PDB file of C-alpha atoms in Angstrom:
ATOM      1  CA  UNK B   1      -4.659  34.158   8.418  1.00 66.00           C
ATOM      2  CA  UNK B   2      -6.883  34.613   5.203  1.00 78.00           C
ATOM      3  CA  UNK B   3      -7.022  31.705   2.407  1.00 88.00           C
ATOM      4  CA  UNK B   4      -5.810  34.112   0.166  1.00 90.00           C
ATOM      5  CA  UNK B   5      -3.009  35.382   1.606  1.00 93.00           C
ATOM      6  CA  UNK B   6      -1.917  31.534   3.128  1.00 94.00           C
ATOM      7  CA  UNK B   7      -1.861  30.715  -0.757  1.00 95.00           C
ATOM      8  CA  UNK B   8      -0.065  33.780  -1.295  1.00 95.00           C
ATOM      9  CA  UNK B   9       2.709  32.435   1.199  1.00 96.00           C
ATOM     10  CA  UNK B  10       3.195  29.438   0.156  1.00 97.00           C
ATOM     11  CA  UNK B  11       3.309  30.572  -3.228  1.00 97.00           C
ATOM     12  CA  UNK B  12       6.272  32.589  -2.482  1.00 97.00           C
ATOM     13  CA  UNK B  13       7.601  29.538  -0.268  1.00 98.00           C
ATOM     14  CA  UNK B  14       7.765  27.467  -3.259  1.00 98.00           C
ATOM     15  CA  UNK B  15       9.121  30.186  -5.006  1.00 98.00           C
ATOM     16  CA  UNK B  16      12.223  30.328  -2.474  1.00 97.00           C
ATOM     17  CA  UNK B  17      12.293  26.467  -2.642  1.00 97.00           C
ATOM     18  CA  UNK B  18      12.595  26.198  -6.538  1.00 97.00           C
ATOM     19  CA  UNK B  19      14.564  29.632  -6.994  1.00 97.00           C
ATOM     20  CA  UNK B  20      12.627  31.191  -9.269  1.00 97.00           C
ATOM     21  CA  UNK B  21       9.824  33.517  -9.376  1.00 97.00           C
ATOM     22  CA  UNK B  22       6.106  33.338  -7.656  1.00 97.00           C
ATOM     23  CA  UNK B  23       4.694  34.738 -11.219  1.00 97.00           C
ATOM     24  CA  UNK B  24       6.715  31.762 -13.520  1.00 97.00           C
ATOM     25  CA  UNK B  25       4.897  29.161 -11.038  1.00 98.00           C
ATOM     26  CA  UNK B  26       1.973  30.904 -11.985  1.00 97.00           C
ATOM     27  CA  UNK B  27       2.664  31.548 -15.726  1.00 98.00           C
ATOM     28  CA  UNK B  28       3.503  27.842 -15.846  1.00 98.00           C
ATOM     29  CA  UNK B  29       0.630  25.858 -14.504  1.00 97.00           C
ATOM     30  CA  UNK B  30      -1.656  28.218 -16.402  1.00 97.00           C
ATOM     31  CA  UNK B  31       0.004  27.703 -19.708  1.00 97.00           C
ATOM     32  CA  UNK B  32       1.676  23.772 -18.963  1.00 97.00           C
ATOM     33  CA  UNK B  33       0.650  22.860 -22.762  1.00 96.00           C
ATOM     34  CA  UNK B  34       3.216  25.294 -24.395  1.00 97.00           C
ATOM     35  CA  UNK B  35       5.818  23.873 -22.514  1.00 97.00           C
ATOM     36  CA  UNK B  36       6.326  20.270 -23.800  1.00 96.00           C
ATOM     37  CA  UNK B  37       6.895  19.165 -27.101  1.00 96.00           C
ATOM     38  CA  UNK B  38       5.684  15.654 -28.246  1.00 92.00           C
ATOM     39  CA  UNK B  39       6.580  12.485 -30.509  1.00 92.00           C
ATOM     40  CA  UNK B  40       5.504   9.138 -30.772  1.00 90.00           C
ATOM     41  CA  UNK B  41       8.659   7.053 -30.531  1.00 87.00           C
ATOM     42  CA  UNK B  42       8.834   3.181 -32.205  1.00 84.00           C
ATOM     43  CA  UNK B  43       9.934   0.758 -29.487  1.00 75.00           C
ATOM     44  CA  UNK B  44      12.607  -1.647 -30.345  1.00 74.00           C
ATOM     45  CA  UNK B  45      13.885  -5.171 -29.195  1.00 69.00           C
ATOM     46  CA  UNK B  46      16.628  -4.584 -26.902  1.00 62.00           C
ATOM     47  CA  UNK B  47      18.692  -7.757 -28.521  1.00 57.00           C
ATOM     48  CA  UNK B  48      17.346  -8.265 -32.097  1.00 62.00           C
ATOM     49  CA  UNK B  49      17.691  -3.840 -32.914  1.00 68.00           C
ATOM     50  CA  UNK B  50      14.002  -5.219 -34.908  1.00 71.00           C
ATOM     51  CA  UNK B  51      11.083  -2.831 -34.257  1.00 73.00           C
ATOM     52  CA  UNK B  52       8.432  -4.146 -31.386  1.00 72.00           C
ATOM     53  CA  UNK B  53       4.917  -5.269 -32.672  1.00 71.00           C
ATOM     54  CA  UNK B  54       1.630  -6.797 -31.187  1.00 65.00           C
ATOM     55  CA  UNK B  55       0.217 -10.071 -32.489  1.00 66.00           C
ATOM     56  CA  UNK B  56      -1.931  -8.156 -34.932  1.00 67.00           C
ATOM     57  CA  UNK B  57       0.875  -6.622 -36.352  1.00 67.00           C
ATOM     58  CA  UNK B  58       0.484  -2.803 -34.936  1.00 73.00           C
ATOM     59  CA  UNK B  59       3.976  -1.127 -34.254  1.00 73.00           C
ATOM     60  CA  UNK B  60       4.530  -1.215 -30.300  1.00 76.00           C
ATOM     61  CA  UNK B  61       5.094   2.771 -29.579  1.00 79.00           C
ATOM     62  CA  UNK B  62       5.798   5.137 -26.566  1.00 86.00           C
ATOM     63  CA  UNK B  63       4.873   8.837 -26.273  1.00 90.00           C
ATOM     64  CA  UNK B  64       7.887  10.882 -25.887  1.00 94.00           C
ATOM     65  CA  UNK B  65       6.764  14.489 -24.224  1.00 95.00           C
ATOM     66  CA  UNK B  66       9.612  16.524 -23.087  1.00 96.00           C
ATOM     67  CA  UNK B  67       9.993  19.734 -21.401  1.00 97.00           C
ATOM     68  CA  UNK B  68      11.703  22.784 -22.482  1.00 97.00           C
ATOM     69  CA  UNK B  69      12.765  26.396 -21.643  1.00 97.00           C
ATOM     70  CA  UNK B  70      11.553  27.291 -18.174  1.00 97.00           C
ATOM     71  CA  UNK B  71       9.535  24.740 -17.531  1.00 98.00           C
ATOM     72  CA  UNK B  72      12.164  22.494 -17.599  1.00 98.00           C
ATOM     73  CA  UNK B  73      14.421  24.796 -16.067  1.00 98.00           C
ATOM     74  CA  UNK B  74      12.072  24.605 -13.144  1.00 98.00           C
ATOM     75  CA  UNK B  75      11.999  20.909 -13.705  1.00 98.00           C
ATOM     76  CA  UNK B  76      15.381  20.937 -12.841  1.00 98.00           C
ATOM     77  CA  UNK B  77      15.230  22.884  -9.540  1.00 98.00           C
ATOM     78  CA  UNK B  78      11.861  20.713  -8.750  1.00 98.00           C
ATOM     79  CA  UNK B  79      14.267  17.034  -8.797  1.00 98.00           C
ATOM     80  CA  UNK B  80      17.368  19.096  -6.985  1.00 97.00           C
ATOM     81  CA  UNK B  81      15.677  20.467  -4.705  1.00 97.00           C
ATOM     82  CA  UNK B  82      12.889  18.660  -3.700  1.00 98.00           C
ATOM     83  CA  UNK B  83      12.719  15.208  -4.870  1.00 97.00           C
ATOM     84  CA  UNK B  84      16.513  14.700  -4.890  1.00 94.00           C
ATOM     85  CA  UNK B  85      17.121  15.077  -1.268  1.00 95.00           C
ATOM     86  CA  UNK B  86      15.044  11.990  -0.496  1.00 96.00           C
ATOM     87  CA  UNK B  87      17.322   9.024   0.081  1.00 95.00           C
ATOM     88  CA  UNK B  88      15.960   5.667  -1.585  1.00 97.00           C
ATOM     89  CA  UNK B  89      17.485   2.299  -0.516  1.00 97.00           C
ATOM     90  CA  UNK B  90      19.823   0.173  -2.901  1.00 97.00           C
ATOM     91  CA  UNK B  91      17.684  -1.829  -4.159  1.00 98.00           C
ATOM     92  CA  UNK B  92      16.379   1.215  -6.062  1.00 98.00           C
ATOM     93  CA  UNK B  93      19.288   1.385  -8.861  1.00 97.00           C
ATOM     94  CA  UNK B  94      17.353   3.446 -11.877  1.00 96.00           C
ATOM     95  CA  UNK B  95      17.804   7.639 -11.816  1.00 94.00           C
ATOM     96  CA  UNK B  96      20.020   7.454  -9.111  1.00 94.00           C
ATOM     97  CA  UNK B  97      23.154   9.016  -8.640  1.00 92.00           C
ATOM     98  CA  UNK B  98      25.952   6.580  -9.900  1.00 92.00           C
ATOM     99  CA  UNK B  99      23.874   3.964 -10.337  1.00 96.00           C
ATOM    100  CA  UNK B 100      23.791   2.744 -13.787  1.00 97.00           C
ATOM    101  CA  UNK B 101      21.893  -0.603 -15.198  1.00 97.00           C
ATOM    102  CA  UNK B 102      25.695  -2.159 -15.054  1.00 97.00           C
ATOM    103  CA  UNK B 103      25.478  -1.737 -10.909  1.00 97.00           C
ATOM    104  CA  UNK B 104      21.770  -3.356 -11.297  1.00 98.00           C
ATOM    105  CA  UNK B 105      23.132  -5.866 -13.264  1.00 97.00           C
ATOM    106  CA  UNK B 106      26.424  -6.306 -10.781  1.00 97.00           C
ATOM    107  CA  UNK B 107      24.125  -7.590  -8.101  1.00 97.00           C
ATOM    108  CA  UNK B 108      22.617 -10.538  -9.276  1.00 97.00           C
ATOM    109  CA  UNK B 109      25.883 -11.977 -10.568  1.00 96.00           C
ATOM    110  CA  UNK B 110      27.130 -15.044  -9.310  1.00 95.00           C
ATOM    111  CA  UNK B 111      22.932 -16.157  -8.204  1.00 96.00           C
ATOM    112  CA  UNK B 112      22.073 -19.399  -9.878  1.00 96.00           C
ATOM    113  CA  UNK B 113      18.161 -18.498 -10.299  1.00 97.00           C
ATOM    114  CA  UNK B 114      16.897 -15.394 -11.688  1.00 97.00           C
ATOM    115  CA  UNK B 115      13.547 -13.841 -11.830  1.00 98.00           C
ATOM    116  CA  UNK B 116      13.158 -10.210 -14.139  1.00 98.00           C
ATOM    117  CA  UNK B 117       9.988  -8.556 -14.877  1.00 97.00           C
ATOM    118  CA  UNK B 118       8.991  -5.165 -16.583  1.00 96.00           C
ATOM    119  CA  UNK B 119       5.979  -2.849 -15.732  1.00 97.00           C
ATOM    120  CA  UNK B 120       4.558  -2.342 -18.656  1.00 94.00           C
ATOM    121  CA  UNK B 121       3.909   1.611 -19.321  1.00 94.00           C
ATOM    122  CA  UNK B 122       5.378   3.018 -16.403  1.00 97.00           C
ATOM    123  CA  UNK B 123       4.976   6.247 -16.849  1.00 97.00           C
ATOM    124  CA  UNK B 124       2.117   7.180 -17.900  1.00 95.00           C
ATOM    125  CA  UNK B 125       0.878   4.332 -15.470  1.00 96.00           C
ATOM    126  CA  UNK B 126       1.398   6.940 -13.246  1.00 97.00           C
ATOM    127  CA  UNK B 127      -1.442   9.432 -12.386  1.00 97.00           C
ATOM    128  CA  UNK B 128      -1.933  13.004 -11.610  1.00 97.00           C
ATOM    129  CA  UNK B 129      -3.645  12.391  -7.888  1.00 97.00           C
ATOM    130  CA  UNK B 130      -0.207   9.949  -6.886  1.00 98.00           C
ATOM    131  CA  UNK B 131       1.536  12.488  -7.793  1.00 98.00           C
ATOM    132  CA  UNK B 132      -0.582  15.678  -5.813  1.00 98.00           C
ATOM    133  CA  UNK B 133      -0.264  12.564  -3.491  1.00 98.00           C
ATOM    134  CA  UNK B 134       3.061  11.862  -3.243  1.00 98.00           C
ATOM    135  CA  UNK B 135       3.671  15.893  -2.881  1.00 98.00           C
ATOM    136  CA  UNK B 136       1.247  16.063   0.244  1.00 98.00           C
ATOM    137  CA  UNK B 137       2.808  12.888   1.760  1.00 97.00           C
ATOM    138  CA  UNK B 138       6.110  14.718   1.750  1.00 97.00           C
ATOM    139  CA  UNK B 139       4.508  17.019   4.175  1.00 97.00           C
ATOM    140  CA  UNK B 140       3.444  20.199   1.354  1.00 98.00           C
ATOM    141  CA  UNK B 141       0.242  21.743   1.999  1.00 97.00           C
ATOM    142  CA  UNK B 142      -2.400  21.469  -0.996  1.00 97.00           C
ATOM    143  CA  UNK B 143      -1.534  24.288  -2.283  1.00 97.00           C
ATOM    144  CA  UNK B 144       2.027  23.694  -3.225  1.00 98.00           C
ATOM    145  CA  UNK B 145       1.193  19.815  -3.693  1.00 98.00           C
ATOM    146  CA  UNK B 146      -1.060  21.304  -6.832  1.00 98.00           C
ATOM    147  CA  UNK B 147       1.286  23.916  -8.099  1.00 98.00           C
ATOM    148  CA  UNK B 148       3.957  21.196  -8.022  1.00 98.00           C
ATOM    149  CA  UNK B 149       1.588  18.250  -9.343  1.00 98.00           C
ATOM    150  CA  UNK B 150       0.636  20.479 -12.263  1.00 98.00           C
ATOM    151  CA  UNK B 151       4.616  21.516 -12.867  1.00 98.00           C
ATOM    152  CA  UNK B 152       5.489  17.757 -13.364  1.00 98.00           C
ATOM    153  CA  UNK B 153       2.742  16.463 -14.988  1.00 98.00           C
ATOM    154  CA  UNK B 154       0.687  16.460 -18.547  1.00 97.00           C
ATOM    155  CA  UNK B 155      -2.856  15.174 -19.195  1.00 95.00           C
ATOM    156  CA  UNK B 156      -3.354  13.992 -16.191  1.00 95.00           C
ATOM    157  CA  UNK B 157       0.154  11.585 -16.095  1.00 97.00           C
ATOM    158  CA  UNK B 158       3.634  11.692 -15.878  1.00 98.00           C
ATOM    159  CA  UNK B 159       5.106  12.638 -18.630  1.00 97.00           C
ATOM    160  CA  UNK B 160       8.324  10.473 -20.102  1.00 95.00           C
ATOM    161  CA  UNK B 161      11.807  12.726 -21.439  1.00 95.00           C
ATOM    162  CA  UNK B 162      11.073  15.210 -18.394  1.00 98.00           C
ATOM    163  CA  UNK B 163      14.102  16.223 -15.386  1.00 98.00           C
ATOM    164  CA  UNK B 164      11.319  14.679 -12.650  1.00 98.00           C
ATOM    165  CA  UNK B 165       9.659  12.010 -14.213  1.00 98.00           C
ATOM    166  CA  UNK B 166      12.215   9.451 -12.970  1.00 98.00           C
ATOM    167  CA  UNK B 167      12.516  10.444  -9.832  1.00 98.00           C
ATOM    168  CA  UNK B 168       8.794  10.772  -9.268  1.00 98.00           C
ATOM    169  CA  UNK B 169       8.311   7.388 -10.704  1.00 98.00           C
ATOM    170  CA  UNK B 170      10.303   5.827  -8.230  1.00 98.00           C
ATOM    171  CA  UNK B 171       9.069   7.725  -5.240  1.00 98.00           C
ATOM    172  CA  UNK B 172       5.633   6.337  -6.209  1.00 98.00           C
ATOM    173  CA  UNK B 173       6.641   3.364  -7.069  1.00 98.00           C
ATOM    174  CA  UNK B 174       8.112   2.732  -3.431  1.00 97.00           C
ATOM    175  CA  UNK B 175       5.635   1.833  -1.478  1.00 96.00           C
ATOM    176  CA  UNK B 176       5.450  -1.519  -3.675  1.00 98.00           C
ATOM    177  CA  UNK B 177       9.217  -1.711  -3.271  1.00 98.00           C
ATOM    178  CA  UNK B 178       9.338  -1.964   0.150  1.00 98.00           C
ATOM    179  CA  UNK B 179       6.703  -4.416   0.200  1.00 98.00           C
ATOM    180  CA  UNK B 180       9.201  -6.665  -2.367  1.00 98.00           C
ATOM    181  CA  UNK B 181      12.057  -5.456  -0.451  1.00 98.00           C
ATOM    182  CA  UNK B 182      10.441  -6.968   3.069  1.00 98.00           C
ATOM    183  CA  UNK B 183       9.868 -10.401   0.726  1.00 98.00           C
ATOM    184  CA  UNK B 184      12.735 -10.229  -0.764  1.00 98.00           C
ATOM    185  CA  UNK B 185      14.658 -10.079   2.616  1.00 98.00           C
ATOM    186  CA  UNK B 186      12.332 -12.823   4.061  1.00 98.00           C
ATOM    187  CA  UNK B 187      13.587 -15.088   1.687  1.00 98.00           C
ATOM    188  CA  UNK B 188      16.815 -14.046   0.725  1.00 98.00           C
ATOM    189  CA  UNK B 189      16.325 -13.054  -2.757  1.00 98.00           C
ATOM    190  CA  UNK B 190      18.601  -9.939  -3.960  1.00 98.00           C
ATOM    191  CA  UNK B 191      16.168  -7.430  -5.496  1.00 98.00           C
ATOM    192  CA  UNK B 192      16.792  -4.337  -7.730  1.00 98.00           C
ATOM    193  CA  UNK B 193      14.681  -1.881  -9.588  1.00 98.00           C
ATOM    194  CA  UNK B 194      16.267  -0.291 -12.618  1.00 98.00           C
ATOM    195  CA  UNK B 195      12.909   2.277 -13.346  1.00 97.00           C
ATOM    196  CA  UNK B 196      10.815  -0.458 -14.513  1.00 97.00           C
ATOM    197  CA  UNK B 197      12.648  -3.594 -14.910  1.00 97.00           C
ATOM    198  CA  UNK B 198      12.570  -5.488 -11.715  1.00 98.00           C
ATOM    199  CA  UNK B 199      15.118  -8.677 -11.313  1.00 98.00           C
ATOM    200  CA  UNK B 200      15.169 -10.948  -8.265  1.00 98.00           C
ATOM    201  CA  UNK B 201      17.980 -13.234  -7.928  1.00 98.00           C
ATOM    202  CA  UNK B 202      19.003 -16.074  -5.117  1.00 97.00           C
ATOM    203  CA  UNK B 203      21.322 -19.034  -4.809  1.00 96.00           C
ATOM    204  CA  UNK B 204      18.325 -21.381  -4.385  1.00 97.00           C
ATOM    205  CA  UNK B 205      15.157 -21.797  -6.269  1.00 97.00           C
ATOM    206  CA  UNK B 206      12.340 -19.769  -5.275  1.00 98.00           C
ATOM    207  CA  UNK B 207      10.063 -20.074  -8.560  1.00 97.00           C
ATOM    208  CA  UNK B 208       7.117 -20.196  -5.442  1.00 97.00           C
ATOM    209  CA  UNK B 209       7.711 -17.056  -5.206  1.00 98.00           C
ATOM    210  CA  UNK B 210       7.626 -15.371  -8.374  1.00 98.00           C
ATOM    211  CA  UNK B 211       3.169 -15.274  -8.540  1.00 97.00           C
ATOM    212  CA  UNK B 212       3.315 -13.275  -5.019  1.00 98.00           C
ATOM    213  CA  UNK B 213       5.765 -11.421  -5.981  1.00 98.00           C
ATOM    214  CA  UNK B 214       3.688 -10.090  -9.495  1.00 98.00           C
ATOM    215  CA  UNK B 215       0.482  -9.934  -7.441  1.00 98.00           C
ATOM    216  CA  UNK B 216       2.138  -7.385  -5.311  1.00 98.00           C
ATOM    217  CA  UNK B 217       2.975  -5.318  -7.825  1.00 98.00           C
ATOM    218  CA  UNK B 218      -0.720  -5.531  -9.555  1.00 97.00           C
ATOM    219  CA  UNK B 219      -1.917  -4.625  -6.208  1.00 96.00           C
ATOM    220  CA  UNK B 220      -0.704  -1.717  -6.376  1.00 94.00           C
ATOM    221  CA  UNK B 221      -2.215  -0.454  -9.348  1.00 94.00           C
ATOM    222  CA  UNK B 222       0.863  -1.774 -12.454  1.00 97.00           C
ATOM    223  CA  UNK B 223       0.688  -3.777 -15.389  1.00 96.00           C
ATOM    224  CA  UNK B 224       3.362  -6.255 -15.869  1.00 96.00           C
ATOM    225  CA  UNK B 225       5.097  -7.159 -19.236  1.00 93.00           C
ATOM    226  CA  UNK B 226       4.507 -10.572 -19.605  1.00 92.00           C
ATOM    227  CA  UNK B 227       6.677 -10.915 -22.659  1.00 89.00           C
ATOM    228  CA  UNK B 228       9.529  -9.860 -20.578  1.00 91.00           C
ATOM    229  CA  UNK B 229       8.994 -11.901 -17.817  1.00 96.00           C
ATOM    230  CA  UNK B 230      11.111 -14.803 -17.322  1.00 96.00           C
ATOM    231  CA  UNK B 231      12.813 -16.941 -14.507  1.00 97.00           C
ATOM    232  CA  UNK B 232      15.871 -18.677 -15.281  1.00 92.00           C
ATOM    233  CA  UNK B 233      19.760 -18.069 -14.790  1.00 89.00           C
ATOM    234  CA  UNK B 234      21.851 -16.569 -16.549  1.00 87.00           C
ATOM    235  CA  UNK B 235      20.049 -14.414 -18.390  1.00 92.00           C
ATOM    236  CA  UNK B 236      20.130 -10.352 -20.112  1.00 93.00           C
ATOM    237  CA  UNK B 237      19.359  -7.995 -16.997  1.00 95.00           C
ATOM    238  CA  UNK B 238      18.936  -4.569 -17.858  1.00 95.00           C
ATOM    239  CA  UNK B 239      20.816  -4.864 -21.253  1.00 94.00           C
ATOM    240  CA  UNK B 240      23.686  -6.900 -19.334  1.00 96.00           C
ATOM    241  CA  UNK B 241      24.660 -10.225 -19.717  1.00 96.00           C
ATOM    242  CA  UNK B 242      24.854 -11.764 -15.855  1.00 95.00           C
ATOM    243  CA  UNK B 243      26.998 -14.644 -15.320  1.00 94.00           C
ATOM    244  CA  UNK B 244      28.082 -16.971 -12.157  1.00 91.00           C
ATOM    245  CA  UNK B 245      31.748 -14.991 -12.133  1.00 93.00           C
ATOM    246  CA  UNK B 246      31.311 -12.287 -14.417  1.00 95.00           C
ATOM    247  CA  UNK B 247      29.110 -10.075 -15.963  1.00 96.00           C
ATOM    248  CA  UNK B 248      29.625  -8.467 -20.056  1.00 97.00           C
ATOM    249  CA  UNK B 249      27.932  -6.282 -22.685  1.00 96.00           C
ATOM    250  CA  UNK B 250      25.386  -8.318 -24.649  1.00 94.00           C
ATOM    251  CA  UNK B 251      26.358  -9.850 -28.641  1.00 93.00           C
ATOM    252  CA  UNK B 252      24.473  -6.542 -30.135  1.00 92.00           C
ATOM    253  CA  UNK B 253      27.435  -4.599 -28.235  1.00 94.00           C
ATOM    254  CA  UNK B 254      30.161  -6.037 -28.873  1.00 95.00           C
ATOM    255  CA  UNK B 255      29.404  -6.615 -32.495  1.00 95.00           C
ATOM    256  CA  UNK B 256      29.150  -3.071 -32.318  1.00 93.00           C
ATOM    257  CA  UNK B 257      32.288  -2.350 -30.566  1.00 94.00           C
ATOM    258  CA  UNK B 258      34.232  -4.792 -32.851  1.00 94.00           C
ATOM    259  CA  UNK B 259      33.342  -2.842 -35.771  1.00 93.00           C
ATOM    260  CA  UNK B 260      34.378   0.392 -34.068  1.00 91.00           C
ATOM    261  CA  UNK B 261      37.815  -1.175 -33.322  1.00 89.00           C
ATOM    262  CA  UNK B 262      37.935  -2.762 -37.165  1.00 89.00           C
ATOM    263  CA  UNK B 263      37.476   0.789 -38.180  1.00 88.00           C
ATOM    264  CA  UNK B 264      40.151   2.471 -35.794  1.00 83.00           C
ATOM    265  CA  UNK B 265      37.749   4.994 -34.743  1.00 80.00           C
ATOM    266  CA  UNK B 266      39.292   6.977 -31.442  1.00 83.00           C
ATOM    267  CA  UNK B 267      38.167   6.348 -28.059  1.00 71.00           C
ATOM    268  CA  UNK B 268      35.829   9.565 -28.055  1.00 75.00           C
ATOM    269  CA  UNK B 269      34.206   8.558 -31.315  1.00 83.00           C
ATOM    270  CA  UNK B 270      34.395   4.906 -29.960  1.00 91.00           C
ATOM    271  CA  UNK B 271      30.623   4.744 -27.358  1.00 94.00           C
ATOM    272  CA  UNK B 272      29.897   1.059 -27.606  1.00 94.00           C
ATOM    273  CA  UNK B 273      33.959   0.144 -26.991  1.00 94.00           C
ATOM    274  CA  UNK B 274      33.668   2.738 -23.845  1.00 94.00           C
ATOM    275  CA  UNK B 275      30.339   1.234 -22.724  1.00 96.00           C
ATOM    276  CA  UNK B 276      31.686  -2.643 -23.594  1.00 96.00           C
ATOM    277  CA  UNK B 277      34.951  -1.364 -21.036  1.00 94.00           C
ATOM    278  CA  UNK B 278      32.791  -0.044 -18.138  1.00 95.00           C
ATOM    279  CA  UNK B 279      30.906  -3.132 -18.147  1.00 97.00           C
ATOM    280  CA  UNK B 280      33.988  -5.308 -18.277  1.00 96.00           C
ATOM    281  CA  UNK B 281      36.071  -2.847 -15.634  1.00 95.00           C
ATOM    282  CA  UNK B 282      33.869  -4.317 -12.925  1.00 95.00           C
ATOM    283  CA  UNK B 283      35.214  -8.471 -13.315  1.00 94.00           C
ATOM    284  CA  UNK B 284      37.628  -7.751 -10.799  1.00 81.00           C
ATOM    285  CA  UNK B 285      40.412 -10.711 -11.097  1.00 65.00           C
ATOM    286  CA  UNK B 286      38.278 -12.996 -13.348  1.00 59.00           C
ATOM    287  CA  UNK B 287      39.448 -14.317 -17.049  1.00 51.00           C
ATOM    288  CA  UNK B 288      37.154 -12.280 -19.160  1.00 51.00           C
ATOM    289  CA  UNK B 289      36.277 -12.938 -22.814  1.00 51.00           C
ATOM    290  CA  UNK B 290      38.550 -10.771 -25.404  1.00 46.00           C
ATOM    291  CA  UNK B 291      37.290  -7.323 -25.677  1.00 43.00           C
ATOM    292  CA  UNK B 292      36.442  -7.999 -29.429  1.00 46.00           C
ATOM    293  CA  UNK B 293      34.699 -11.583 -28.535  1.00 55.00           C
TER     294      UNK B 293
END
């Protein structure tokens, strides 16, 4: 068979795959730029609500670039289709199917020491070539692994605010996980990763353990958040507050949801009350704090 009419194939194989027609994949890749909007977003502290900045002062930020219209469309048919139908262990908690950061959270209750770490820029940390990568290793020729690779990703990275980022994210983000995962299980730590916060957890002290366990994800290519790296127990994992019998919505919350309940707003109008609840419906048979505490 000719190059050109293989490419033609699998063109119209993706096509098939992603419902939609050979032309938009074409149309698409050759025009990515007009299909994602862009704004630079101010990060803020997850407990203090007070913007981030850097010891000189400069704002911490994050570039927001989302999809729209048919590329995003296609997006959607790309993580249903494709990336969607790979199954990732539990210890993989973020952009997965009822798992929320209160299941991440959930497992590490009750563990005495806690280690929690964030990749810093994860993201855009990751490049074009993992992902054509990540599309060949699947088993796609390099055909489709480009059409895809240039469907999913902008200036040569993945893109944050997209249907597929997440998911893509964690598939390349897995071959480091199973290498924690394999530690983890050697030494009977509990690990989760909530997209990029990773939390390691066990009954016995295993500070040892933490520099391997950073090295290995430096190895393979990350930069960790030193500022949000801590080992101790008891502490805020993935905006939860983890105790030895229970876990609960941080003081930002419940401020939140006390003021909400002070005002009489209804239960639909009512998000950090709902959120505070779903947090507090999983302390099975334990004395939990008043809801307005």
């Amino acid at each position: 068979m000719k190059s050109s009419q293989f490419k033609k194939n699998q063109l119209h194989y993706l096509a098939s795959l992603l419902v939609c027609k050979p032309g938009d994949i074409e149309y698409l890749c050759d025009n990515i730029h007009d299909y994602y909007d862009k704004w630079v977003e101010q990060k803020m502290d997850k407990v203090t609500d007070v913007p981030k900045i850097y010891p000189d002062g400069t704002p911490k930020q994050r570039i927001i670039r989302p999809s729209f219209n048919k590329l995003k469309q296609i997006q959607k048919s790309i993580k249903i289709n494709i990336l969607g139908r790979i199954a990732l262990p539990e210890n993989i908690q973020g952009g997965i199917k009822k798992k929320t950061n209160i299941t991440n959270a959930k497992k590490h209750q009750g563990k005495k020491f806690q280690f929690a770490t964030d990749l810093q820029d994860f993201f855009p940390s990751v490049t074009h070539k993992q992902i054509f990568n990540l599309f060949l290793s699947l088993g796609y020729s390099n055909h489709i692994a480009h059409w895809l690779t240039k469907l999913t990703s902008i200036e040569f990275e993945l893109p944050q605010g997209t249907p597929t980022s997440t998911a893509i994210a964690n598939l390349v983000f897995y071959e480091i996980d199973k290498k924690l995962i394999s530690l983890s299980e050697a030494n009977n730590l509990t690990y989760t990763r909530f997209v990029d916060d990773l939390t390691f957890s066990s009954s016995k002290d295993f500070h040892f353990l933490t520099t391997q366990i950073l090295d290995l994800v430096r190895a393979g290519g990350f930069k960790i958040n030193y500022r949000k790296t801590k080992y101790q127990g008891n502490q805020t994992l993935t905006g939860i507050e983890v105790f030895n019998n229970y876990i609960d919505a941080p003081a930002k919350i419940k401020a939140k949801a006390k003021l909400e309940l002070e005002n009489k707003e209804p239960m639909k109008a009512a998000p950090f009350t709902t959120y505070m609840k779903r947090i507090r419906q999983t302390n099975k048979n334990v004395l939990r704090p008043h809801a307005t505490d």
